[in-house]
Short mmCIF file of C-alpha atoms and ligand atoms in Angstrom, two decimals:
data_model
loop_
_atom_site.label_atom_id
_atom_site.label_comp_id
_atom_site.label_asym_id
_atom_site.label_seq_id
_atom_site.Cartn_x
_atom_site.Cartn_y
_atom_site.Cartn_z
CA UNK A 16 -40.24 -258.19 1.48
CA UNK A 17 -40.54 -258.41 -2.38
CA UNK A 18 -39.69 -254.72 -3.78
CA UNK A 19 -42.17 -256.18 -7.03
CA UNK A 20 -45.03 -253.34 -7.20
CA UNK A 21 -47.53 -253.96 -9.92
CA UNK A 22 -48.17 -251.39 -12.54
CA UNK A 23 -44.97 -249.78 -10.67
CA UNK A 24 -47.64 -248.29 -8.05
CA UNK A 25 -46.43 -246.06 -5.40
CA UNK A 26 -42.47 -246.13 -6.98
CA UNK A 27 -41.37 -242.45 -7.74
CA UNK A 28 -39.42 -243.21 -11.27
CA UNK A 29 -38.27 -239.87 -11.40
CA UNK A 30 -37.70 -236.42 -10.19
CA UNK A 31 -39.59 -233.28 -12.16
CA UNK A 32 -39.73 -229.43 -11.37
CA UNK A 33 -42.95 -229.27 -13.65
CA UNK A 34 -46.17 -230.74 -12.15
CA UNK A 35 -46.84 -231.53 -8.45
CA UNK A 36 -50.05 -233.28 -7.31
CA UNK A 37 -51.32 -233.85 -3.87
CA UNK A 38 -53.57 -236.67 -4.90
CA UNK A 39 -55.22 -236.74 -1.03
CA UNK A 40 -55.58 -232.81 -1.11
CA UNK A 41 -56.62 -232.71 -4.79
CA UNK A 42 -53.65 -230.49 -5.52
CA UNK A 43 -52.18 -229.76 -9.15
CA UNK A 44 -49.42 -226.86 -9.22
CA UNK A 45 -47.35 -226.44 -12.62
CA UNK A 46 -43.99 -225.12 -11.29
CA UNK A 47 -45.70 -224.40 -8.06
CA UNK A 48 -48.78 -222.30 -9.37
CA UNK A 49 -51.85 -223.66 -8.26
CA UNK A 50 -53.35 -225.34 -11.80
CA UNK A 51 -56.93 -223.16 -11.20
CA UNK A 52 -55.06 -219.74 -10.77
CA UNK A 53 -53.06 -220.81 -14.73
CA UNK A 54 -56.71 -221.93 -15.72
CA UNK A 55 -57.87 -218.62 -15.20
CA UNK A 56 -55.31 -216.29 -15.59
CA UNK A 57 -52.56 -217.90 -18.11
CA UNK A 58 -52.77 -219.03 -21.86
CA UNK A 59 -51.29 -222.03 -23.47
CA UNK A 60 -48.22 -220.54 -25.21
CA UNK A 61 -47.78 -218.84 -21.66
CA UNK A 62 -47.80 -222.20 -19.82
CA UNK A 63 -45.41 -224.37 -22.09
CA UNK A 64 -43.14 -221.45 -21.30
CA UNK A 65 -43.37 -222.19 -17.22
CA UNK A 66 -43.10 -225.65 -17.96
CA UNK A 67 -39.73 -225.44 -19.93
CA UNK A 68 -38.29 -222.88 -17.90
CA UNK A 69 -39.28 -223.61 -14.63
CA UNK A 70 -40.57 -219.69 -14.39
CA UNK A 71 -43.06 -217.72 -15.77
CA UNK A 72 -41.74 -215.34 -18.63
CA UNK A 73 -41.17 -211.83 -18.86
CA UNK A 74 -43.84 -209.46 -21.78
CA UNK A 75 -40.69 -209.55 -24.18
CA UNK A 76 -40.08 -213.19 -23.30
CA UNK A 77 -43.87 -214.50 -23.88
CA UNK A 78 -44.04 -212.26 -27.53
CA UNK A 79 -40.52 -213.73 -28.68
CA UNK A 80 -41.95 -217.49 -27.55
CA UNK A 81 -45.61 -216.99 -29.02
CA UNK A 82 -43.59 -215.72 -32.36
CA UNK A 83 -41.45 -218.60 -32.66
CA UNK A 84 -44.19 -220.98 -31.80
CA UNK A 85 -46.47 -219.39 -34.55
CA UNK A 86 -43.64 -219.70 -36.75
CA UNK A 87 -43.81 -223.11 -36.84
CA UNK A 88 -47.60 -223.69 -37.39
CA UNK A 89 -46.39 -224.66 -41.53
CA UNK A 90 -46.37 -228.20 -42.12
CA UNK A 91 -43.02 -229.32 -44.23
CA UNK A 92 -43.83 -228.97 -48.18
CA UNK A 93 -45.26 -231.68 -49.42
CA UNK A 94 -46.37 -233.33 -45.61
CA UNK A 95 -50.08 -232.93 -46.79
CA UNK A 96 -49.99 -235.11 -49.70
CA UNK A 97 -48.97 -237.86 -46.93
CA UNK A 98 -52.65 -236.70 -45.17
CA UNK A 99 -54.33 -236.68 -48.12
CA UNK A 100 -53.13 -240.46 -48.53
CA UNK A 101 -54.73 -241.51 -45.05
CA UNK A 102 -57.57 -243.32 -45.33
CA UNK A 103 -60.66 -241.31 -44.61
CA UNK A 104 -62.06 -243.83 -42.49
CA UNK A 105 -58.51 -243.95 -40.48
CA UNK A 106 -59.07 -242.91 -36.60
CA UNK A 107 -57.37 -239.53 -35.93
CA UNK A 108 -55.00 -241.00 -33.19
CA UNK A 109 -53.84 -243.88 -35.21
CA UNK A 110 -53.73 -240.75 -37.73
CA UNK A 111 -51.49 -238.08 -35.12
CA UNK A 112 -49.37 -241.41 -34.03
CA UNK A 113 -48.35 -242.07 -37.94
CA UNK A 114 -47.60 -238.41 -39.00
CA UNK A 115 -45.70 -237.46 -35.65
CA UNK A 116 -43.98 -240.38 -36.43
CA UNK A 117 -43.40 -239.30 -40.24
CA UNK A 118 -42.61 -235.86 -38.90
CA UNK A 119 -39.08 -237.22 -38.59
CA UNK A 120 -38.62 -237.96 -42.08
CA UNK A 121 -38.45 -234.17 -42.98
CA UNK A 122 -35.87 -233.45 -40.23
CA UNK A 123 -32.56 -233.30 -41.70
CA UNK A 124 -31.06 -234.37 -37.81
CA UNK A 125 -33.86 -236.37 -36.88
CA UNK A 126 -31.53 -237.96 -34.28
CA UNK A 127 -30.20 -234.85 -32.60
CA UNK A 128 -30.78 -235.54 -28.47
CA UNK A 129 -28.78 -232.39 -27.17
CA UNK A 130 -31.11 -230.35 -25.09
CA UNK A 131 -30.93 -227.07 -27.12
CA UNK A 132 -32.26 -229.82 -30.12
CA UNK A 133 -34.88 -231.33 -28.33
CA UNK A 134 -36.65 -228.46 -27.07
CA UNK A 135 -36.31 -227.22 -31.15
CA UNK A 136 -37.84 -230.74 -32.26
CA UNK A 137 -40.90 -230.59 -29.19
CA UNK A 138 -41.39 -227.19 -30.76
CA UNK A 139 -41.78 -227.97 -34.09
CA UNK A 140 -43.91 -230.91 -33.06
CA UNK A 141 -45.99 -228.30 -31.04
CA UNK A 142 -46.52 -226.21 -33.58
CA UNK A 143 -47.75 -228.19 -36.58
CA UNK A 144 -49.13 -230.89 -34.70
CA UNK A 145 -52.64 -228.48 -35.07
CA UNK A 146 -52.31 -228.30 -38.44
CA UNK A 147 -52.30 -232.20 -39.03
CA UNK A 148 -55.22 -233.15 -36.73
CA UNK A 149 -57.28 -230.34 -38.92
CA UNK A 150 -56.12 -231.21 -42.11
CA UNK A 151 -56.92 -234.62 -41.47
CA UNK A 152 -60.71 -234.28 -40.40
CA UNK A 153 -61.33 -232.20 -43.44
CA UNK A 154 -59.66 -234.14 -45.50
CA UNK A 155 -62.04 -236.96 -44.21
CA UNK A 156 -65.13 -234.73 -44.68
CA UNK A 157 -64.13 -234.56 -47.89
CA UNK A 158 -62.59 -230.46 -47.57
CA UNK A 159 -59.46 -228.94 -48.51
CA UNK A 160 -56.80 -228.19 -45.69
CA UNK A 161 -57.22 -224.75 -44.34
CA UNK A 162 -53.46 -223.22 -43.98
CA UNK A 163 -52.54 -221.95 -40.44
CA UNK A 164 -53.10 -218.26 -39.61
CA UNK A 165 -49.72 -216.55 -37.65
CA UNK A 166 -51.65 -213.99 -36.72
CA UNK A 167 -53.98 -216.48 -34.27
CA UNK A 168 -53.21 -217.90 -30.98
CA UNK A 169 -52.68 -221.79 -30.72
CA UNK A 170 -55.86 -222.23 -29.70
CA UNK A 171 -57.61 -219.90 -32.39
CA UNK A 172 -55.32 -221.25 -35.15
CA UNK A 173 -56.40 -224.79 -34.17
CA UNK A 174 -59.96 -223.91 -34.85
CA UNK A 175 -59.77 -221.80 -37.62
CA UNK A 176 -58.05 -224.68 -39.45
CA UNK A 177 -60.81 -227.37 -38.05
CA UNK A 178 -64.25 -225.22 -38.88
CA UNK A 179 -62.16 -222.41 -42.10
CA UNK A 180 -63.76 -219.78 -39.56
CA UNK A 181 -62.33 -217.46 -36.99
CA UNK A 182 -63.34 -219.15 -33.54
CA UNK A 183 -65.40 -216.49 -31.06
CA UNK A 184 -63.56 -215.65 -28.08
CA UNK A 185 -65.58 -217.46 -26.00
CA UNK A 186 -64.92 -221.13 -27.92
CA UNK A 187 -61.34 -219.87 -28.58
CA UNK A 188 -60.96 -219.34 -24.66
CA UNK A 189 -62.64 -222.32 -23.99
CA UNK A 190 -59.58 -224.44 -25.68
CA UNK A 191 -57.37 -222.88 -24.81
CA UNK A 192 -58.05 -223.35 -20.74
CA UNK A 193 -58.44 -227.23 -21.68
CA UNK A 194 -54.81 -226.95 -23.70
CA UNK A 195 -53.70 -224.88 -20.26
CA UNK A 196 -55.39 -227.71 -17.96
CA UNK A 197 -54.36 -230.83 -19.98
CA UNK A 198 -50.43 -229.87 -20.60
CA UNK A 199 -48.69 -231.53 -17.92
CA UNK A 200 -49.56 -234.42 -15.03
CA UNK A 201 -46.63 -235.60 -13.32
CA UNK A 202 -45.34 -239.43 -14.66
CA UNK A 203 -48.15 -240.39 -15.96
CA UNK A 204 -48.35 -243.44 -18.21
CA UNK A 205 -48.02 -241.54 -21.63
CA UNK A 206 -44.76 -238.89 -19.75
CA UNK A 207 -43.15 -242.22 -18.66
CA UNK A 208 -43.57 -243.61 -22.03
CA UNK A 209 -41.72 -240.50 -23.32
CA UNK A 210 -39.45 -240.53 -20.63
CA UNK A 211 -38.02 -244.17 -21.16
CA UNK A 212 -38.02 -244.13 -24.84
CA UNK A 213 -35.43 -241.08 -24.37
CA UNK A 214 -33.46 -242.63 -21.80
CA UNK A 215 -31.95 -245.08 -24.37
CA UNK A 216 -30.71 -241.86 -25.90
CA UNK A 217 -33.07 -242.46 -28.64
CA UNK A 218 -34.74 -239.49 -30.34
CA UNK A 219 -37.50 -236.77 -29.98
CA UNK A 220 -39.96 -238.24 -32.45
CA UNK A 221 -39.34 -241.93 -31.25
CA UNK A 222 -40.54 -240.35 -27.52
CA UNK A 223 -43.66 -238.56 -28.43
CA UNK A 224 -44.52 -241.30 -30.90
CA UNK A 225 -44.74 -243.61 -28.07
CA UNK A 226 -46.23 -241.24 -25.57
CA UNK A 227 -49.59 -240.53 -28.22
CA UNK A 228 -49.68 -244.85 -28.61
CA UNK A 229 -49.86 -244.84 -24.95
CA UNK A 230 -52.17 -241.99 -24.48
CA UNK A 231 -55.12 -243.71 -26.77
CA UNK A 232 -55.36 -246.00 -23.97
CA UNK A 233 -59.02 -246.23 -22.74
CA UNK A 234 -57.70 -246.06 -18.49
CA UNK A 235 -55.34 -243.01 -19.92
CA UNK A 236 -56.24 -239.91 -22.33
CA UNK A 237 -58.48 -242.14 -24.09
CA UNK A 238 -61.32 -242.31 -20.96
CA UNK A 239 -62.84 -238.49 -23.03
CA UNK A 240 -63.84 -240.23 -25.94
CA UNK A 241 -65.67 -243.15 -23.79
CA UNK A 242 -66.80 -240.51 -21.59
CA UNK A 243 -68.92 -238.80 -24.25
CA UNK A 244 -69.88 -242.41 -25.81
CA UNK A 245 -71.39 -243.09 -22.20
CA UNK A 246 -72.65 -239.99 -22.48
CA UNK A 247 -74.68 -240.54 -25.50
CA UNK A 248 -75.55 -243.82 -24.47
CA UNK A 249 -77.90 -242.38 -22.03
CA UNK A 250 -81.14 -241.57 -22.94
CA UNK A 251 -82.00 -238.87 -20.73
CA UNK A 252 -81.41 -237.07 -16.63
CA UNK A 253 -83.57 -239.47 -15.09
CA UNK A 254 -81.91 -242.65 -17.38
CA UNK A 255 -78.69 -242.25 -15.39
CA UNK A 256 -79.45 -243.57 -11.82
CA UNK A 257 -80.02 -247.20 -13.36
CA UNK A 258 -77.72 -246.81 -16.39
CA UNK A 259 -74.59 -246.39 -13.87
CA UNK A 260 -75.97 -248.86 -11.04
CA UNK A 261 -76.08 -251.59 -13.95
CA UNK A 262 -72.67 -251.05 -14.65
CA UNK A 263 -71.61 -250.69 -10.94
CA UNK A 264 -73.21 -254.04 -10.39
CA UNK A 265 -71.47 -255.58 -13.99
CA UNK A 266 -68.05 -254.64 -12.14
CA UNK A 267 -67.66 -252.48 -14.93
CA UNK A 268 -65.44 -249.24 -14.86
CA UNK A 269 -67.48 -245.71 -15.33
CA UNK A 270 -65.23 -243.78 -17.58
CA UNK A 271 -63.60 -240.74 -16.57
CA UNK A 272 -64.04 -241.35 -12.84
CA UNK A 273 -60.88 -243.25 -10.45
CA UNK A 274 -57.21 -242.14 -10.65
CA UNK A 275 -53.49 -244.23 -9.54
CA UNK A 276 -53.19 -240.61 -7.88
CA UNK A 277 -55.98 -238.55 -7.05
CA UNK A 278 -58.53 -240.25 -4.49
CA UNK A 279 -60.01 -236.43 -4.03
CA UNK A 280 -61.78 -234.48 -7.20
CA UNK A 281 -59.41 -233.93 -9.89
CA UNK A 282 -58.68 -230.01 -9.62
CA UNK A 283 -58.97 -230.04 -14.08
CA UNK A 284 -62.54 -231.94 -13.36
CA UNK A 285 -63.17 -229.04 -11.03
CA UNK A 286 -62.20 -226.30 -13.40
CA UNK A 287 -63.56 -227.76 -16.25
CA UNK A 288 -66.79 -228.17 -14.77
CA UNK A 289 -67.49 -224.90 -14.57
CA UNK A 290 -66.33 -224.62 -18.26
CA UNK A 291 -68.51 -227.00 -19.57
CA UNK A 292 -71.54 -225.58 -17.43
CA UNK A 293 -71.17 -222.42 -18.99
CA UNK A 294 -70.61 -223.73 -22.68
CA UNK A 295 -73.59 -226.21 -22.17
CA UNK A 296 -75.88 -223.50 -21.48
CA UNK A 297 -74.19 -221.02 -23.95
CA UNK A 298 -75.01 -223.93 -26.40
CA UNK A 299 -78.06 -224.94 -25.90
CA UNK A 300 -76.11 -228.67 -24.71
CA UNK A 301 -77.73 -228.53 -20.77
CA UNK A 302 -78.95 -231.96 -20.87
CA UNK A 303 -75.54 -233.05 -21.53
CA UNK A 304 -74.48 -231.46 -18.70
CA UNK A 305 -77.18 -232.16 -16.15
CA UNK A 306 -76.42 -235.97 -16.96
CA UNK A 307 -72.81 -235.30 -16.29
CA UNK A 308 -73.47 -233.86 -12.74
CA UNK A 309 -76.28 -236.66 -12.26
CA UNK A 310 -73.60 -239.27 -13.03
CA UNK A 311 -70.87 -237.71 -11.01
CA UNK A 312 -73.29 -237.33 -7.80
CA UNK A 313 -74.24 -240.80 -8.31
CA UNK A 314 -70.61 -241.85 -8.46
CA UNK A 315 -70.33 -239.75 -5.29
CA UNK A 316 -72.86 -241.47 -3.61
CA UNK A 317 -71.77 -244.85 -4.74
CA UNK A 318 -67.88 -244.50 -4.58
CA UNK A 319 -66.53 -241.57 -3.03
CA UNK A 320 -65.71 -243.89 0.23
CA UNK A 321 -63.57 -245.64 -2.20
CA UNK A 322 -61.65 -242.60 -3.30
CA UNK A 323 -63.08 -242.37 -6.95
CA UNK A 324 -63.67 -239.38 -7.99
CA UNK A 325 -64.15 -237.24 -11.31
CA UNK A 326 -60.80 -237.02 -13.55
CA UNK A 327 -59.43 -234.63 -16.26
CA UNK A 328 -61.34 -236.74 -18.45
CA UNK A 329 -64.95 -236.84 -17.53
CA UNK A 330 -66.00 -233.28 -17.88
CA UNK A 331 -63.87 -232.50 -20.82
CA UNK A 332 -66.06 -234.72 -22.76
CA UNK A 333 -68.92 -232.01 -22.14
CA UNK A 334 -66.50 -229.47 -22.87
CA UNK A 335 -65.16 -230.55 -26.04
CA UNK A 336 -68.38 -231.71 -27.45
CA UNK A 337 -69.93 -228.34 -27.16
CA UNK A 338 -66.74 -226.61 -28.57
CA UNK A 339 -67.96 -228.53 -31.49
CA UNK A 340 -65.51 -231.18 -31.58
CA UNK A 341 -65.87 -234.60 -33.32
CA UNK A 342 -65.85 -237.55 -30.12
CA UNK A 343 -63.00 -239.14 -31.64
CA UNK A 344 -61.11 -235.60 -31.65
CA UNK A 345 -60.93 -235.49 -28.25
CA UNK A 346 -58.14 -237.46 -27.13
CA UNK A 347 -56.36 -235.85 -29.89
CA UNK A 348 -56.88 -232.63 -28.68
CA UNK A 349 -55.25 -234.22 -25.06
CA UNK A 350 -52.36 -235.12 -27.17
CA UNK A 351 -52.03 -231.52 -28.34
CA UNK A 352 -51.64 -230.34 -24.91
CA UNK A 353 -49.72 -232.99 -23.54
CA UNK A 354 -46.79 -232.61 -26.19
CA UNK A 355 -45.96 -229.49 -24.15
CA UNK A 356 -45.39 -231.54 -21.12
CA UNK A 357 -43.94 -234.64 -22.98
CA UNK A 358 -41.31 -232.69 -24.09
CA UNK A 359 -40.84 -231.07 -21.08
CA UNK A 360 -40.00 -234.52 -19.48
CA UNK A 361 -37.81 -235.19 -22.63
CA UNK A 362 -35.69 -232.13 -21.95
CA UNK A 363 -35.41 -233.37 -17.77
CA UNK A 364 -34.94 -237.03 -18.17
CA UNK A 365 -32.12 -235.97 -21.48
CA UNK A 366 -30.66 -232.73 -18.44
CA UNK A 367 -29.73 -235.59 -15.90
CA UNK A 368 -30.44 -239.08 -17.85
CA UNK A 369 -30.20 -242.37 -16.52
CA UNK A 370 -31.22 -245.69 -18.50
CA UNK A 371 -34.53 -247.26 -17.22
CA UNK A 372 -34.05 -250.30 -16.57
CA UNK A 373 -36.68 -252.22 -14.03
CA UNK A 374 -36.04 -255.65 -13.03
CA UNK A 375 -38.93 -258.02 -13.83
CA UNK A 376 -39.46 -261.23 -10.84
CA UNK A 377 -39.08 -264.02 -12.95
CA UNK A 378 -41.89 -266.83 -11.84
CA UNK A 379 -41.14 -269.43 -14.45
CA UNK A 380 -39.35 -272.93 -14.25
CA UNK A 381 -35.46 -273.57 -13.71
CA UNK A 382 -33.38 -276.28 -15.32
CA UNK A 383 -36.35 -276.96 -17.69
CA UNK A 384 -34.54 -280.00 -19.77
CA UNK A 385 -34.58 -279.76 -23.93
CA UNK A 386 -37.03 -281.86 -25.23
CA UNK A 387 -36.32 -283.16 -28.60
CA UNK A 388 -39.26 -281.75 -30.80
CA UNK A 389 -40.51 -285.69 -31.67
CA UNK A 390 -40.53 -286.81 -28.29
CA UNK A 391 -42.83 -283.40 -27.16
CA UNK A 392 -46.34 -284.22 -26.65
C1 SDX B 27 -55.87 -239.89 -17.10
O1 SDX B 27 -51.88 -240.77 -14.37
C2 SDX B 27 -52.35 -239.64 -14.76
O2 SDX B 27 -52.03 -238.59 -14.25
C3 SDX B 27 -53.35 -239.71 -15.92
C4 SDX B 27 -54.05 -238.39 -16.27
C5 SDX B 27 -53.08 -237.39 -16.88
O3 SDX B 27 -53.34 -236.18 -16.80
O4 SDX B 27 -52.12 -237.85 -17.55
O5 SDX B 27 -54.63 -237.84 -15.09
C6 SDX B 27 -55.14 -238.62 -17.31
O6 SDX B 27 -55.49 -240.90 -17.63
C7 SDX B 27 -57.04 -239.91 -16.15
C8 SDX B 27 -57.66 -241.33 -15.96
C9 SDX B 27 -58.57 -241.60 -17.14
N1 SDX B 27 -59.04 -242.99 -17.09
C10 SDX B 27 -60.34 -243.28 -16.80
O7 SDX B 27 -61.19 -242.45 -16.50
C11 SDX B 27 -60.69 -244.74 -16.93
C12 SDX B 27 -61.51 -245.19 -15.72
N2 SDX B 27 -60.64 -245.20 -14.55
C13 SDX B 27 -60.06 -246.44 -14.12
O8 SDX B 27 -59.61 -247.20 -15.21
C14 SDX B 27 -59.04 -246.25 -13.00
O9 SDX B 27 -59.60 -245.42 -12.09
C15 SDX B 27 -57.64 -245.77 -13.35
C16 SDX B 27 -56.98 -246.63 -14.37
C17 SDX B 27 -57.66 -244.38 -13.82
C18 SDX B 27 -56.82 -245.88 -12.07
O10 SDX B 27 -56.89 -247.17 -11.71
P1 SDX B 27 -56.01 -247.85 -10.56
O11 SDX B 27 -55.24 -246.86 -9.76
O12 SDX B 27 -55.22 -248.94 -11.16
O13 SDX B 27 -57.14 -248.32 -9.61
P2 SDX B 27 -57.75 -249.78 -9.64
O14 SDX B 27 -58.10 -250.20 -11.03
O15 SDX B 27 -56.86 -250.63 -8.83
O16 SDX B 27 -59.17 -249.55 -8.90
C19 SDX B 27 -59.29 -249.66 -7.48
C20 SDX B 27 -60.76 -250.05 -7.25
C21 SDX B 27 -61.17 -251.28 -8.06
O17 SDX B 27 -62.25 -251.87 -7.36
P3 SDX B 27 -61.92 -253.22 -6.45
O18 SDX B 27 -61.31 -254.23 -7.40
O19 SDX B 27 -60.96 -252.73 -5.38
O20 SDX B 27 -63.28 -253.62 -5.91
O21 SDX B 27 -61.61 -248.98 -7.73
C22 SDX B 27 -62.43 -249.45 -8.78
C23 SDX B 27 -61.74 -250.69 -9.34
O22 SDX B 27 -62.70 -251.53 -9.95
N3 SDX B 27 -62.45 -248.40 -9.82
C24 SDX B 27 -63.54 -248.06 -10.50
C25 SDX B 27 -63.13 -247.04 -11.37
N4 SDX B 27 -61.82 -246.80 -11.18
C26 SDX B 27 -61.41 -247.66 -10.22
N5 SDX B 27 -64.82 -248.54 -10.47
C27 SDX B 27 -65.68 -247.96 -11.33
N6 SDX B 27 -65.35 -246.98 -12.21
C28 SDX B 27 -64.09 -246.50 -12.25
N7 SDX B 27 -63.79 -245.55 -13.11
#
């Protein structure tokens, strides 16, 4: 029996205290707590605290954490000359891959792979990571950078920065339940990324640069931004039933639907559905919505049998667009979130590391004979 599984499907690569999915059941728990109840109840800073501690934290711990987060919401002096020097017409993840990546240049122990250092580094990251994806888009509308407020939450500073106004509650809630929802999701292409990048004892940035390359991926964090291009593809409600069916029929994948894991609803599409509901109709954006539910209970109808299902991705489309976020934002704004559980994964795989390693089956000839490059045809 060959122990070759494609796209490593079904092989448990590692062993994590952070995220556990049931993907029959539909279950997502960060360190046990059911994702909904942390969706409702928790905040982001409050969550990247469970996920690198295993535990939720005490009043005194969450105000110390939330301060030293806030504290790093600066970029490095002279880091937004390097934005200003991307082209305007540059697309924001090729953008946050380059400037994580350049984030290194300003570290003075870029290399540093200890634990205590890593979890310093993914904080860092964390906290001005915000601050480049908003400098960037105005600097492509043609706007100065609006410096980061300490006084904000990470999901208030984030907008504040994007729009130069304080977000409402309401839209400043809104992100921060998709920054709660979107932080961590078990090995996941972009995690594993991280996860074997460190393994060669390499360092922080090298890791989370990988992780956002692999995240643009259109079948990983990528599927929001097609989502909302389907989505405006679609002329109306009643457009839907033959839009999908044609694609069905092409053999063609509906984006933000299917998952390796889940073959019940996504619990995030679940929670965010009720998010975007409420923001469509606070925002005059219902049509959007209504198309979303027509598409996902055609979907239903068409492919439930097969285990597809709505992901993370397909209503956060809906939700980010009526936050008021650009389309090519929004896997971005995944990226955001998910550097809380990247570096989570950094500080497990670095806690008990072993080098990954996979074998490959190799299919090609033996005893192949040197042809002298004259004699070749
Ligand atoms: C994320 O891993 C994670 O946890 C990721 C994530 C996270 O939080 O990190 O949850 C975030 O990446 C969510 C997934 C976002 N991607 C998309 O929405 C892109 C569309 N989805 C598909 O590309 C697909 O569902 C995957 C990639 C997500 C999963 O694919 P698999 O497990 O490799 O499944 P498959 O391609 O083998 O599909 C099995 C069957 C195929 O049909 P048959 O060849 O058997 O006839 O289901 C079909 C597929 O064609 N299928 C779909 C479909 N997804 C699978 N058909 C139509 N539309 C789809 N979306």
């Amino acid at each position: 029996m060959s122990d070759y599984a494609k796209g490593l499907e079904g092989v448990t690569a590692a062993e994590t205290q952070m995220s556990y999915i049931d993907g029959t059941a539909g279950i997502l728990e960060y360190v046990g707590i059911p994702i909904g109840e942390l969706g409702s109840h928790s905040t982001f800073e409050e969550t990247v605290f469970l996920l690198w501690n295993n535990r939720l934290p005490t009043r005194a711990e969450l105000d110390g954490f939330t301060k030293d987060l806030r504290a790093r919401y600066r970029l490095p002096d002279g880091f937004i000359d390097r934005i200003r020097a991307c082209p305007q017409d540059a697309q924001p993840m090729h953008v946050l891959r380059t400037l994580v990546s350049a984030l290194a240049l300003y570290d003075k122990n870029p290399n540093a792979n200890d634990v205590p250092s890593a979890r310093e580094k993914g904080l860092n990251i964390l906290g001005c990571t915000p601050a480049i994806v908003a400098a960037f888009d105005r600097h492509r509308r043609g706007l100065d950078p609006v410096a980061p407020d300490s006084s904000l939450s990470f999901a208030e500073n984030f907008l504040y920065m994007l729009n130069g106004t304080k977000p409402t509650p309401t839209m400043a809630r809104a992100f921060d339940i998709c920054m709660i929802l979107h932080a961590d999701h078990g090995l996941n292409n972009s995690t594993f990324t991280a996860r074997v990048v460190i393994s060669t004892l390499s360092d922080v940035y090298s890791a989370l640069t990988a992780a956002i390359g692999s995240l643009r991926g259109p079948l990983h964090g990528g599927a929001n931004e097609e989502v909302m291009v389907m989505l405006n593809e679609i002329p109306s409600v009643d457009a839907a039933e033959k839009y999908v069916m044609d694609k069905l029929e092409r053999k063609e994948l509906i984006m933000g639907f299917g998952h390796r894991v889940y073959k019940a609803k996504d619990p995030r599409a679940s929670h965010l559905q009720v998010l975007a509901k409420q923001l469509a109709t606070d925002t005059g954006n219902q049509a959007l919505f209504e198309k979303s539910n027509k598409i996902e209970q055609i979907m239903h109808r068409e492919r439930a049998a097969k285990g597809i299902y709505p992901n993370v991705d397909f209503y956060s489309a809906t939700t980010y667009h009526c936050i008021g976020l650009k389309l090519d934002l929004f896997t971005p704004m995944f990226a955001m979130s998910r550097l809380a559980g990247w570096t989570g994964h950094i500080i497990e795989q670095l806690s008990d590391n072993r080098l990954f390693r996979p074998k490959a089956k190799y299919v090609g000839p033996h005893n192949a004979p040197y042809v002298p490059i004259d004699q070749r045809g």
